Each structure stands twice: as C-alpha cells, then as structure tokens.
PDB file of C-alpha atoms in Angstrom:
ATOM      1  CA  MET E   1     -15.194  -6.983   6.166  1.00 44.00           C
ATOM      2  CA  GLN E   2     -11.242  -7.434   6.150  1.00 42.00           C
ATOM      3  CA  LYS E   3      -9.522  -5.317   3.892  1.00 71.00           C
ATOM      4  CA  ILE E   4      -6.131  -5.703   2.364  1.00 86.00           C
ATOM      5  CA  TYR E   5      -3.944  -3.620   0.033  1.00 90.00           C
ATOM      6  CA  PHE E   6      -1.443  -5.527  -2.505  1.00 93.00           C
ATOM      7  CA  VAL E   7       0.954  -4.387  -5.363  1.00 94.00           C
ATOM      8  CA  PHE E   8       3.470  -5.831  -7.627  1.00 94.00           C
ATOM      9  CA  GLY E   9       6.631  -3.427  -8.033  1.00 91.00           C
ATOM     10  CA  PRO E  10       9.375  -4.376 -10.928  1.00 89.00           C
ATOM     11  CA  GLU E  11      11.782  -6.965 -10.788  1.00 84.00           C
ATOM     12  CA  GLY E  12       9.651  -9.608  -7.771  1.00 87.00           C
ATOM     13  CA  SER E  13       8.981  -6.470  -5.563  1.00 89.00           C
ATOM     14  CA  PHE E  14       5.741  -6.187  -3.777  1.00 90.00           C
ATOM     15  CA  PHE E  15       3.943  -4.819  -0.966  1.00 91.00           C
ATOM     16  CA  PHE E  16       1.163  -6.151   0.995  1.00 90.00           C
ATOM     17  CA  ALA E  17      -0.859  -4.481   3.890  1.00 87.00           C
ATOM     18  CA  GLY E  18      -3.749  -6.205   5.914  1.00 81.00           C
ATOM     19  CA  ALA E  19      -6.286  -5.116   8.400  1.00 67.00           C
ATOM     20  CA  LYS E  20      -6.650  -7.737  11.438  1.00 50.00           C
ATOM     21  CA  GLY E  21      -9.426  -7.115  13.668  1.00 32.00           C
ATOM     22  CA  SER E  22     -10.859  -3.838  13.922  1.00 27.00           C
ATOM     23  CA  GLU E  23     -10.024  -0.815  11.710  1.00 31.00           C
ATOM     24  CA  ARG E  24      -8.577   2.312  13.249  1.00 31.00           C
ATOM     25  CA  GLN E  25     -10.844   5.537  12.615  1.00 29.00           C
ATOM     26  CA  VAL E  26      -9.370   7.929  10.204  1.00 33.00           C
ATOM     27  CA  GLN E  27     -10.295  11.283   8.656  1.00 35.00           C
ATOM     28  CA  PRO E  28     -13.632  10.676   6.126  1.00 35.00           C
ATOM     29  CA  ASP E  29     -11.359  12.367   3.138  1.00 40.00           C
ATOM     30  CA  ALA E  30      -8.811   9.431   3.717  1.00 38.00           C
ATOM     31  CA  ALA E  31     -11.782   6.878   3.186  1.00 38.00           C
ATOM     32  CA  GLN E  32      -9.603   4.683   1.266  1.00 42.00           C
ATOM     33  CA  ILE E  33      -6.886   4.229   3.460  1.00 39.00           C
ATOM     34  CA  ILE E  34      -6.704   0.652   5.367  1.00 42.00           C
ATOM     35  CA  ALA E  35      -5.840   0.522   8.909  1.00 42.00           C
ATOM     36  CA  THR E  36      -3.392  -2.179   9.218  1.00 47.00           C
ATOM     37  CA  ASP E  37      -1.474  -4.009  12.127  1.00 48.00           C
ATOM     38  CA  HIS E  38       0.469  -6.012   9.105  1.00 57.00           C
ATOM     39  CA  LEU E  39       2.924  -4.275   6.657  1.00 67.00           C
ATOM     40  CA  ASP E  40       5.164  -6.671   4.187  1.00 74.00           C
ATOM     41  CA  SER E  41       7.430  -5.682   1.317  1.00 77.00           C
ATOM     42  CA  ALA E  42      10.134  -6.567  -0.276  1.00 73.00           C
ATOM     43  CA  GLY E  43      12.443  -5.041  -2.957  1.00 81.00           C
ATOM     44  CA  LEU E  44      10.504  -1.976  -3.890  1.00 87.00           C
ATOM     45  CA  PRO E  45      12.404   1.607  -4.531  1.00 89.00           C
ATOM     46  CA  ALA E  46      14.140   3.114  -1.612  1.00 90.00           C
ATOM     47  CA  GLY E  47      12.014   5.784  -1.134  1.00 90.00           C
ATOM     48  CA  VAL E  48       9.112   3.715  -0.995  1.00 91.00           C
ATOM     49  CA  GLU E  49      10.324   1.143   1.378  1.00 89.00           C
ATOM     50  CA  THR E  50      11.804   3.673   3.835  1.00 88.00           C
ATOM     51  CA  ARG E  51       7.883   5.549   4.243  1.00 89.00           C
ATOM     52  CA  THR E  52       6.383   1.686   4.776  1.00 86.00           C
ATOM     53  CA  THR E  53       8.564   1.250   7.754  1.00 83.00           C
ATOM     54  CA  THR E  54       7.189   4.618   9.360  1.00 80.00           C
ATOM     55  CA  ALA E  55       3.554   3.884   8.043  1.00 85.00           C
ATOM     56  CA  ALA E  56       0.764   3.115  10.132  1.00 84.00           C
ATOM     57  CA  SER E  57      -1.205   2.419   7.122  1.00 84.00           C
ATOM     58  CA  VAL E  58      -1.189   2.589   3.492  1.00 87.00           C
ATOM     59  CA  SER E  59      -3.476   3.711   0.685  1.00 87.00           C
ATOM     60  CA  ASN E  60      -1.677   4.004  -2.496  1.00 93.00           C
ATOM     61  CA  ILE E  61       1.640   2.830  -4.016  1.00 94.00           C
ATOM     62  CA  ALA E  62       2.414   3.049  -7.680  1.00 95.00           C
ATOM     63  CA  VAL E  63       6.106   2.347  -9.245  1.00 94.00           C
ATOM     64  CA  SER E  64       6.294   2.766 -13.268  1.00 94.00           C
ATOM     65  CA  ASP E  65       8.745   0.865 -15.511  1.00 91.00           C
ATOM     66  CA  ARG E  66      10.094   4.344 -16.510  1.00 88.00           C
ATOM     67  CA  GLY E  67      12.799   6.138 -14.711  1.00 85.00           C
ATOM     68  CA  SER E  68      16.400   5.074 -13.924  1.00 84.00           C
ATOM     69  CA  SER E  69      17.402   2.958 -10.946  1.00 80.00           C
ATOM     70  CA  ASN E  70      18.512   5.515  -9.355  1.00 84.00           C
ATOM     71  CA  ASP E  71      15.344   7.542  -9.565  1.00 90.00           C
ATOM     72  CA  PRO E  72      12.860   5.304 -10.205  1.00 90.00           C
ATOM     73  CA  ILE E  73       9.169   6.792 -11.070  1.00 94.00           C
ATOM     74  CA  ALA E  74       7.492   6.033  -7.578  1.00 94.00           C
ATOM     75  CA  TYR E  75       4.731   7.194  -5.332  1.00 95.00           C
ATOM     76  CA  ILE E  76       3.480   6.361  -2.297  1.00 93.00           C
ATOM     77  CA  ALA E  77       0.192   7.722   0.282  1.00 91.00           C
ATOM     78  CA  PHE E  78       0.366   6.583   3.666  1.00 88.00           C
ATOM     79  CA  ILE E  79      -0.453   7.792   7.429  1.00 86.00           C
ATOM     80  CA  LYS E  80       2.268   7.908   9.870  1.00 82.00           C
ATOM     81  CA  LYS E  81       2.134   6.350  13.296  1.00 78.00           C
ATOM     82  CA  ALA E  82       0.846   8.829  15.768  1.00 74.00           C
ATOM     83  CA  ASP E  83      -0.090  11.077  13.346  1.00 76.00           C
ATOM     84  CA  PRO E  84      -3.721  10.897  11.467  1.00 75.00           C
ATOM     85  CA  ASP E  85      -2.829  13.448   8.634  1.00 79.00           C
ATOM     86  CA  VAL E  86      -2.267  11.924   5.271  1.00 81.00           C
ATOM     87  CA  TRP E  87       1.055  11.717   3.740  1.00 86.00           C
ATOM     88  CA  ARG E  88       2.727  11.376   0.412  1.00 90.00           C
ATOM     89  CA  TRP E  89       6.368  10.647  -0.859  1.00 93.00           C
ATOM     90  CA  CYS E  90       7.172  11.029  -4.584  1.00 94.00           C
ATOM     91  CA  SER E  91      10.180  10.559  -6.566  1.00 95.00           C
ATOM     92  CA  LYS E  92      11.731  13.542  -8.433  1.00 95.00           C
ATOM     93  CA  SER E  93      11.270  11.594 -11.531  1.00 95.00           C
ATOM     94  CA  PHE E  94       7.748  11.223 -10.619  1.00 95.00           C
ATOM     95  CA  GLN E  95       7.353  14.783 -10.488  1.00 95.00           C
ATOM     96  CA  GLN E  96       8.862  15.271 -13.772  1.00 94.00           C
ATOM     97  CA  ALA E  97       6.361  12.633 -15.354  1.00 93.00           C
ATOM     98  CA  MET E  98       3.590  14.508 -13.807  1.00 94.00           C
ATOM     99  CA  GLY E  99       4.601  18.066 -14.802  1.00 93.00           C
ATOM    100  CA  GLU E 100       2.094  20.654 -14.607  1.00 92.00           C
ATOM    101  CA  LYS E 101      -0.165  18.202 -13.231  1.00 93.00           C
ATOM    102  CA  MET E 102       1.463  18.215  -9.830  1.00 93.00           C
ATOM    103  CA  SER E 103       0.121  21.203  -8.827  1.00 93.00           C
ATOM    104  CA  ASP E 104      -3.487  20.277  -9.931  1.00 92.00           C
ATOM    105  CA  PHE E 105      -3.252  17.058  -7.625  1.00 91.00           C
ATOM    106  CA  ASP E 106      -1.735  19.207  -4.854  1.00 89.00           C
ATOM    107  CA  GLU E 107      -5.002  21.409  -4.995  1.00 91.00           C
ATOM    108  CA  ILE E 108      -7.221  18.359  -4.157  1.00 91.00           C
ATOM    109  CA  GLY E 109      -5.097  17.542  -1.274  1.00 86.00           C
ATOM    110  CA  LYS E 110      -1.671  15.813  -1.256  1.00 76.00           C
ATOM    111  CA  GLY E 111      -2.169  11.932  -0.135  1.00 83.00           C
ATOM    112  CA  LEU E 112      -5.539  11.977  -1.733  1.00 89.00           C
ATOM    113  CA  VAL E 113      -4.953  11.380  -5.362  1.00 93.00           C
ATOM    114  CA  ARG E 114      -4.674   7.548  -6.616  1.00 95.00           C
ATOM    115  CA  PHE E 115      -1.978   6.538  -9.208  1.00 96.00           C
ATOM    116  CA  ALA E 116      -1.781   3.257 -11.353  1.00 97.00           C
ATOM    117  CA  PHE E 117       0.908   2.639 -13.699  1.00 96.00           C
ATOM    118  CA  GLY E 118       0.933   0.016 -16.313  1.00 95.00           C
ATOM    119  CA  GLU E 119       3.362  -0.805 -18.879  1.00 93.00           C
ATOM    120  CA  ARG E 120       5.471   1.639 -20.720  1.00 91.00           C
ATOM    121  CA  GLY E 121       4.361   4.220 -18.364  1.00 90.00           C
ATOM    122  CA  HIS E 122       0.807   4.038 -19.269  1.00 94.00           C
ATOM    123  CA  LEU E 123      -1.094   6.036 -16.226  1.00 95.00           C
ATOM    124  CA  LEU E 124      -4.311   6.238 -14.495  1.00 95.00           C
ATOM    125  CA  VAL E 125      -5.383   8.849 -11.520  1.00 95.00           C
ATOM    126  CA  TRP E 126      -8.312   9.299  -9.570  1.00 94.00           C
ATOM    127  CA  THR E 127      -9.481  10.749  -6.398  1.00 92.00           C
ATOM    128  CA  VAL E 128      -9.946   8.901  -3.051  1.00 90.00           C
ATOM    129  CA  GLN E 129     -13.481  10.126  -3.622  1.00 90.00           C
ATOM    130  CA  GLY E 130     -13.725   7.940  -6.947  1.00 90.00           C
ATOM    131  CA  LYS E 131     -13.504  10.783  -9.140  1.00 90.00           C
ATOM    132  CA  TRP E 132     -11.473  10.073 -12.649  1.00 88.00           C
ATOM    133  CA  LEU E 133      -8.718  12.531 -13.323  1.00 90.00           C
ATOM    134  CA  TRP E 134      -6.407  11.803 -16.000  1.00 91.00           C
ATOM    135  CA  GLN E 135      -5.055   8.625 -17.903  1.00 90.00           C
ATOM    136  CA  LYS E 136      -2.200   8.509 -20.331  1.00 89.00           C
ATOM    137  CA  PRO E 137      -2.172   8.025 -23.069  1.00 89.00           C
ATOM    138  CA  GLY E 138      -5.490   9.838 -23.369  1.00 84.00           C
ATOM    139  CA  ASN E 139      -6.924   7.095 -25.530  1.00 84.00           C
ATOM    140  CA  MET E 140      -5.727   4.281 -23.161  1.00 84.00           C
ATOM    141  CA  LEU E 141      -9.092   3.659 -21.619  1.00 81.00           C
ATOM    142  CA  SER E 142     -12.932   3.925 -23.334  1.00 75.00           C
ATOM    143  CA  SER E 143     -14.301   7.123 -22.900  1.00 72.00           C
ATOM    144  CA  SER E 144     -17.628   5.250 -21.991  1.00 70.00           C
ATOM    145  CA  LEU E 145     -15.991   4.257 -18.981  1.00 72.00           C
ATOM    146  CA  TYR E 146     -14.633   7.692 -17.654  1.00 63.00           C
ATOM    147  CA  ASP E 147     -17.686   9.329 -18.920  1.00 64.00           C
ATOM    148  CA  ASN E 148     -20.069   7.252 -16.844  1.00 58.00           C
ATOM    149  CA  SER E 149     -20.852   9.546 -13.586  1.00 51.00           C
ATOM    150  CA  LYS E 150     -21.697   6.081 -11.978  1.00 59.00           C
ATOM    151  CA  ALA E 151     -18.343   4.945 -12.640  1.00 72.00           C
ATOM    152  CA  GLU E 152     -16.742   6.333  -9.149  1.00 87.00           C
ATOM    153  CA  ILE E 153     -13.329   4.214  -8.983  1.00 91.00           C
ATOM    154  CA  GLU E 154     -12.897   1.947  -5.868  1.00 92.00           C
ATOM    155  CA  CYS E 155      -9.802   0.118  -7.320  1.00 93.00           C
ATOM    156  CA  ALA E 156      -7.939   0.333 -10.255  1.00 95.00           C
ATOM    157  CA  SER E 157      -4.909  -1.758 -12.001  1.00 96.00           C
ATOM    158  CA  LEU E 158      -2.976  -1.444 -15.356  1.00 96.00           C
ATOM    159  CA  GLY E 159      -1.430  -4.258 -16.767  1.00 96.00           C
ATOM    160  CA  VAL E 160       0.730  -5.284 -19.523  1.00 95.00           C
ATOM    161  CA  GLY E 161      -0.090  -4.185 -23.339  1.00 91.00           C
ATOM    162  CA  ASP E 162      -2.834  -1.632 -21.900  1.00 90.00           C
ATOM    163  CA  SER E 163      -4.902  -4.339 -20.128  1.00 95.00           C
ATOM    164  CA  TYR E 164      -6.846  -2.875 -17.214  1.00 94.00           C
ATOM    165  CA  LEU E 165      -9.040  -3.975 -14.302  1.00 95.00           C
ATOM    166  CA  ILE E 166     -11.055  -1.390 -12.723  1.00 93.00           C
ATOM    167  CA  ILE E 167     -13.407  -1.752  -9.880  1.00 93.00           C
ATOM    168  CA  ALA E 168     -16.228   1.024  -9.396  1.00 91.00           C
ATOM    169  CA  LYS E 169     -17.669   1.774  -5.894  1.00 89.00           C
ATOM    170  CA  ASN E 170     -21.029   0.326  -6.956  1.00 89.00           C
ATOM    171  CA  GLY E 171     -19.301  -2.959  -7.513  1.00 90.00           C
ATOM    172  CA  GLN E 172     -19.299  -3.021 -11.169  1.00 89.00           C
ATOM    173  CA  CYS E 173     -16.290  -3.900 -13.072  1.00 90.00           C
ATOM    174  CA  TRP E 174     -14.547  -3.477 -15.912  1.00 91.00           C
ATOM    175  CA  TRP E 175     -11.500  -5.135 -17.665  1.00 93.00           C
ATOM    176  CA  ASP E 176      -9.677  -6.031 -20.432  1.00 92.00           C
ATOM    177  CA  SER E 177      -6.780  -8.518 -20.345  1.00 92.00           C
ATOM    178  CA  LYS E 178      -5.685  -8.207 -23.772  1.00 91.00           C
ATOM    179  CA  SER E 179      -4.837 -12.004 -23.798  1.00 92.00           C
ATOM    180  CA  HIS E 180      -2.105 -11.354 -21.101  1.00 94.00           C
ATOM    181  CA  TYR E 181      -3.760 -12.848 -17.949  1.00 94.00           C
ATOM    182  CA  PRO E 182      -5.557 -16.365 -19.336  1.00 91.00           C
ATOM    183  CA  ALA E 183      -6.016 -17.620 -15.661  1.00 91.00           C
ATOM    184  CA  LEU E 184      -7.514 -14.085 -14.960  1.00 92.00           C
ATOM    185  CA  GLN E 185      -9.523 -14.158 -17.565  1.00 90.00           C
ATOM    186  CA  ALA E 186     -11.221 -17.256 -17.267  1.00 88.00           C
ATOM    187  CA  ILE E 187     -12.401 -16.138 -13.656  1.00 90.00           C
ATOM    188  CA  LEU E 188     -13.607 -12.709 -14.685  1.00 91.00           C
ATOM    189  CA  ASP E 189     -15.585 -14.179 -17.779  1.00 87.00           C
ATOM    190  CA  ASP E 190     -18.533 -15.266 -15.294  1.00 83.00           C
ATOM    191  CA  VAL E 191     -18.323 -12.765 -12.092  1.00 89.00           C
ATOM    192  CA  GLN E 192     -21.176 -10.846 -11.088  1.00 91.00           C
ATOM    193  CA  PRO E 193     -21.016  -6.868  -9.895  1.00 91.00           C
ATOM    194  CA  GLY E 194     -19.777  -7.063  -6.430  1.00 93.00           C
ATOM    195  CA  ASP E 195     -18.200 -10.310  -6.398  1.00 95.00           C
ATOM    196  CA  ILE E 196     -14.670  -8.990  -6.566  1.00 95.00           C
ATOM    197  CA  ILE E 197     -13.526  -6.178  -3.914  1.00 94.00           C
ATOM    198  CA  PHE E 198      -9.629  -5.919  -5.059  1.00 95.00           C
ATOM    199  CA  ALA E 199      -7.680  -6.667  -7.657  1.00 96.00           C
ATOM    200  CA  ALA E 200      -4.118  -6.136  -9.061  1.00 97.00           C
ATOM    201  CA  LEU E 201      -2.356  -6.816 -12.513  1.00 97.00           C
ATOM    202  CA  ASN E 202       1.295  -7.229 -12.830  1.00 96.00           C
ATOM    203  CA  PRO E 203       2.336  -4.561 -15.362  1.00 95.00           C
ATOM    204  CA  PHE E 204       6.186  -5.934 -15.286  1.00 93.00           C
ATOM    205  CA  ARG E 205       5.423  -9.650 -15.936  1.00 93.00           C
ATOM    206  CA  VAL E 206       2.290 -11.233 -18.347  1.00 93.00           C
ATOM    207  CA  GLY E 207       0.122 -13.475 -16.356  1.00 94.00           C
ATOM    208  CA  GLN E 208       0.593 -12.631 -13.023  1.00 95.00           C
ATOM    209  CA  PHE E 209      -2.370 -10.798 -10.762  1.00 96.00           C
ATOM    210  CA  PHE E 210      -4.095 -10.639  -7.250  1.00 96.00           C
ATOM    211  CA  ILE E 211      -7.954 -10.716  -7.191  1.00 95.00           C
ATOM    212  CA  LEU E 212      -9.565 -10.619  -3.600  1.00 95.00           C
ATOM    213  CA  PHE E 213     -13.125 -11.886  -3.698  1.00 94.00           C
ATOM    214  CA  ALA E 214     -16.328 -10.522  -1.445  1.00 93.00           C
ATOM    215  CA  ASN E 215     -16.301 -13.797   0.387  1.00 92.00           C
ATOM    216  CA  ASP E 216     -12.743 -13.324   1.698  1.00 92.00           C
ATOM    217  CA  THR E 217     -11.187 -15.565  -0.989  1.00 93.00           C
ATOM    218  CA  ALA E 218      -7.839 -14.865  -2.500  1.00 94.00           C
ATOM    219  CA  VAL E 219      -6.675 -16.103  -6.274  1.00 95.00           C
ATOM    220  CA  PHE E 220      -3.482 -15.029  -7.338  1.00 94.00           C
ATOM    221  CA  GLN E 221      -0.301 -15.846  -9.447  1.00 94.00           C
ATOM    222  CA  VAL E 222       2.653 -14.290  -8.072  1.00 93.00           C
ATOM    223  CA  PRO E 223       6.274 -14.645  -8.426  1.00 90.00           C
ATOM    224  CA  LEU E 224       7.551 -17.725  -6.457  1.00 90.00           C
ATOM    225  CA  SER E 225       9.981 -15.849  -4.501  1.00 88.00           C
ATOM    226  CA  TYR E 226       7.096 -14.838  -2.515  1.00 89.00           C
ATOM    227  CA  ARG E 227       4.188 -16.689  -3.148  1.00 91.00           C
ATOM    228  CA  THR E 228       4.670 -18.698   0.279  1.00 90.00           C
ATOM    229  CA  LYS E 229       4.598 -15.312   2.054  1.00 89.00           C
ATOM    230  CA  LEU E 230       2.168 -13.620   0.642  1.00 90.00           C
ATOM    231  CA  GLU E 231      -0.033 -16.645   1.405  1.00 91.00           C
ATOM    232  CA  SER E 232       0.894 -16.852   5.156  1.00 89.00           C
ATOM    233  CA  ALA E 233       0.002 -13.080   4.998  1.00 88.00           C
ATOM    234  CA  LEU E 234      -3.122 -13.481   3.729  1.00 90.00           C
ATOM    235  CA  LYS E 235      -3.718 -16.744   5.950  1.00 90.00           C
ATOM    236  CA  LYS E 236      -3.659 -14.371   8.762  1.00 87.00           C
ATOM    237  CA  HIS E 237      -6.018 -12.371   7.978  1.00 86.00           C
ATOM    238  CA  GLY E 238      -8.673 -15.160   7.349  1.00 88.00           C
ATOM    239  CA  ILE E 239      -8.353 -15.254   3.575  1.00 91.00           C
ATOM    240  CA  THR E 240      -8.531 -18.546   2.032  1.00 91.00           C
ATOM    241  CA  CYS E 241      -5.905 -18.818  -0.867  1.00 90.00           C
ATOM    242  CA  THR E 242      -5.593 -20.280  -4.303  1.00 89.00           C
ATOM    243  CA  ALA E 243      -2.084 -19.692  -5.655  1.00 87.00           C
ATOM    244  CA  LEU E 244      -1.780 -20.203  -9.583  1.00 84.00           C
ATOM    245  CA  THR E 245       2.095 -21.357 -10.489  1.00 65.00           C
ATOM    246  CA  SER E 246       3.318 -19.164 -13.367  1.00 52.00           C
ATOM    247  CA  GLN E 247       4.985 -20.300 -16.074  1.00 47.00           C
ATOM    248  CA  GLN E 248       7.303 -18.422 -18.805  1.00 38.00           C
ATOM    249  CA  ALA E 249       5.018 -16.707 -21.188  1.00 37.00           C
ATOM    250  CA  GLU E 250       7.223 -17.743 -24.130  1.00 30.00           C
ATOM    251  CA  LYS E 251       7.348 -21.289 -23.393  1.00 31.00           C
ATOM    252  CA  LYS E 252       5.143 -24.255 -24.055  1.00 30.00           C
ATOM    253  CA  VAL E 253       3.606 -25.922 -20.832  1.00 29.00           C
ATOM    254  CA  LYS E 254       2.767 -29.375 -21.130  1.00 34.00           C
ATOM    255  CA  MET E 255      -0.621 -30.197 -19.474  1.00 31.00           C
ATOM    256  CA  PRO E 256      -0.008 -32.202 -16.371  1.00 35.00           C
ATOM    257  CA  ASN E 257      -2.040 -35.666 -16.390  1.00 40.00           C
ATOM    258  CA  ALA E 258      -4.158 -34.458 -13.350  1.00 36.00           C
ATOM    259  CA  ALA E 259      -5.373 -31.630 -15.611  1.00 35.00           C
ATOM    260  CA  LYS E 260      -6.947 -34.083 -17.878  1.00 37.00           C
ATOM    261  CA  GLN E 261      -9.487 -35.282 -15.374  1.00 41.00           C
ATOM    262  CA  PRO E 262     -12.988 -34.141 -15.391  1.00 42.00           C
ATOM    263  CA  ASP E 263     -12.980 -32.958 -11.739  1.00 43.00           C
ATOM    264  CA  PHE E 264      -9.255 -31.506 -11.865  1.00 35.00           C
ATOM    265  CA  ALA E 265     -10.888 -27.691 -11.552  1.00 40.00           C
ATOM    266  CA  LYS E 266     -13.379 -28.581  -8.976  1.00 42.00           C
ATOM    267  CA  ARG E 267     -10.412 -30.494  -6.583  1.00 38.00           C
ATOM    268  CA  LEU E 268      -7.821 -27.541  -7.614  1.00 37.00           C
ATOM    269  CA  LEU E 269     -10.015 -24.866  -5.790  1.00 44.00           C
ATOM    270  CA  LYS E 270     -11.524 -27.066  -3.385  1.00 40.00           C
ATOM    271  CA  ASP E 271     -11.200 -24.218  -0.890  1.00 37.00           C
ATOM    272  CA  VAL E 272     -13.099 -21.391  -2.832  1.00 40.00           C
ATOM    273  CA  THR E 273     -16.604 -21.403  -1.640  1.00 38.00           C
ATOM    274  CA  GLY E 274     -19.534 -18.744  -2.101  1.00 39.00           C
ATOM    275  CA  PRO E 275     -20.842 -16.997  -5.046  1.00 39.00           C
ATOM    276  CA  VAL E 276     -17.597 -16.932  -6.791  1.00 42.00           C
ATOM    277  CA  ILE E 277     -17.149 -21.017  -7.113  1.00 41.00           C
ATOM    278  CA  ALA E 278     -19.133 -21.070 -10.393  1.00 40.00           C
ATOM    279  CA  ALA E 279     -17.255 -18.610 -12.253  1.00 41.00           C
ATOM    280  CA  VAL E 280     -13.874 -19.851 -11.064  1.00 43.00           C
ATOM    281  CA  VAL E 281     -14.512 -23.522 -11.677  1.00 41.00           C
ATOM    282  CA  SER E 282     -16.160 -23.114 -15.026  1.00 41.00           C
ATOM    283  CA  GLY E 283     -13.057 -21.537 -16.286  1.00 41.00           C
ATOM    284  CA  ILE E 284      -9.727 -21.982 -14.989  1.00 43.00           C
ATOM    285  CA  ALA E 285      -9.060 -25.341 -16.737  1.00 39.00           C
ATOM    286  CA  SER E 286      -9.440 -23.367 -19.992  1.00 40.00           C
ATOM    287  CA  ALA E 287      -6.402 -21.185 -18.732  1.00 40.00           C
ATOM    288  CA  LEU E 288      -4.261 -23.736 -17.683  1.00 38.00           C
ATOM    289  CA  ILE E 289      -2.010 -23.372 -21.144  1.00 33.00           C
ATOM    290  CA  GLY E 290      -0.480 -20.674 -19.532  1.00 35.00           C
ATOM    291  CA  ALA E 291      -0.451 -21.705 -15.898  1.00 38.00           C
ATOM    292  CA  VAL E 292      -0.034 -24.843 -14.187  1.00 34.00           C
ATOM    293  CA  ALA E 293      -2.591 -24.558 -11.328  1.00 34.00           C
ATOM    294  CA  CYS E 294      -1.782 -25.736  -7.588  1.00 32.00           C
ATOM    295  CA  THR E 295      -4.228 -25.174  -4.293  1.00 38.00           C
ATOM    296  CA  VAL E 296      -1.644 -24.122  -1.399  1.00 36.00           C
ATOM    297  CA  MET E 297      -2.724 -25.476   1.932  1.00 31.00           C
TER     298      MET E 297
END
C-alpha cells in the first residue's frame, strides 16, 4: 500500500511526502518513516525547510502556534540521503518548551519520538512503536485512551479547540472534532476500523483537514493557495482526490442550488469508491453549511 505524510503549518504552509513504487528498506526502529521519492513543501520555518531539502525521507514534522517568528517551536525527524540513521532537528524554543522532558526523549532515541501540536501549544507525544508518552495539558485526552494497552498510536493529530484524531495500529480511531471540522465529522460518523490510515487536522484554521482512506482515496479541505499542488502530488501516487473548498468560519455561506438536488453528494464524490463511500455520501451533504464542496478532477 502506498503511504503519504502530510502536515499543516502556520499561515498556509504545508509539507507533503509520498512513496511512489516500492519503499526502501530502513532500520526496524524507524518503521514509521516513509521512504519517499517525492517531497514538497512551502512556507515552513526555515530550520524545517532546510532539513527537508536534504532528507531522503521524513517521518514527523511538528510546528506549534507558540514561539516567535525568529524562533518558532518546531521539530522534524528525518533520514538524510545516503545515511540510514534517523536524524532530528528542533528549534531552541522547542527545547525550552519541552524542558526536562528532552532528556527523556533522548534516552528513547533521537528521531524515534513523535510529536503533534494543537492550538495554544497543546501537545501529544508518542514513540515510533506507538507508546503514549506525554500530553499537554494533562487532561486534554481521556485517560481511557492512553490507558488502553491496545491503543498503540499509528498516527495522531491535534486541531483547534482541543480537537483530536488518533489512529491506532490496530486500525481503530478516536476523535473529537469539537464542532470545528463539520465536513470531517460528517465523514467520520460512519467509518469502520481500518478505513482510515492517515489524517491531519489544521490547528491553525478552523475546518481544514486531510484524510486518507485505505482504498487510496483522499478527502481534504486545505488553503486554496496549495490545493491544486497537493492534488497533483497525490495523483502522481495513484490517490483519488476530493477537495472541499474552505470558507471563512465566521461567514455564512449561501447553499448553492446544486446542493439542494438529491443526488448532489453522490455526484460530488463520484470518484470515491470502496468501503468508505457510504460513510462519505451519507454525511457530507449535512456539512455543506460550513463548506462548499467540489470534486477536483
């Protein structure tokens, strides 16, 4: 199965990595690292951008809404070209934010810890093997999640207003959109374990997300500035795309006439096939109050 990695950055920045064809062999401890032949990004902090240009593969990028423009809180774990070791880079403000936890993370292995930032500096930390390490604030997620020994994290993302989406290695998902991602919530309501293999929430803007299904279908709502670029990159990797056009959350959106037609949602997602079609079609129309949808061909 082809794998991709995508992360939202501040002010319309992003990072995308996709594996085209066979994946290169990497050390067992780096199992989550995506071996790629396609890296694309724009606008990320300079320290992160510099590392992506020298990377053969990237496993984790985390950028917080805290820190300064000169020293943003940022982290990247990656493998350099012609070097099998896992490397990491983090900003000075990242090290300060982690405090004494940095030494704990170093003991696990540099580059083998995963980070996800949400709004207001909220943070979730886990290992490449999926072990929960730390969350900030401490009551951000229910203890029933991280106390569950079977809930080994495969992918995790934090969003606006304490929202989260976590995918376990066994395919099970946990989420709470806090009503900030209505189009995504409409999709998630009916998904089954194993349907979703990757997801990212935008912690910098309400309503924006990226989700990849096991049938190589991606549905996303991203800034218009790079929507076409992302769609093109995904198609190169055999992934069918459905893009939802974002609207400002504070603006009321007039429902297009087409959306009032009974078959609108089905025509909207005519390229989506496989086990997730029922979930998407049944829920997406109800989310159009916050998003005008269009299938990008």
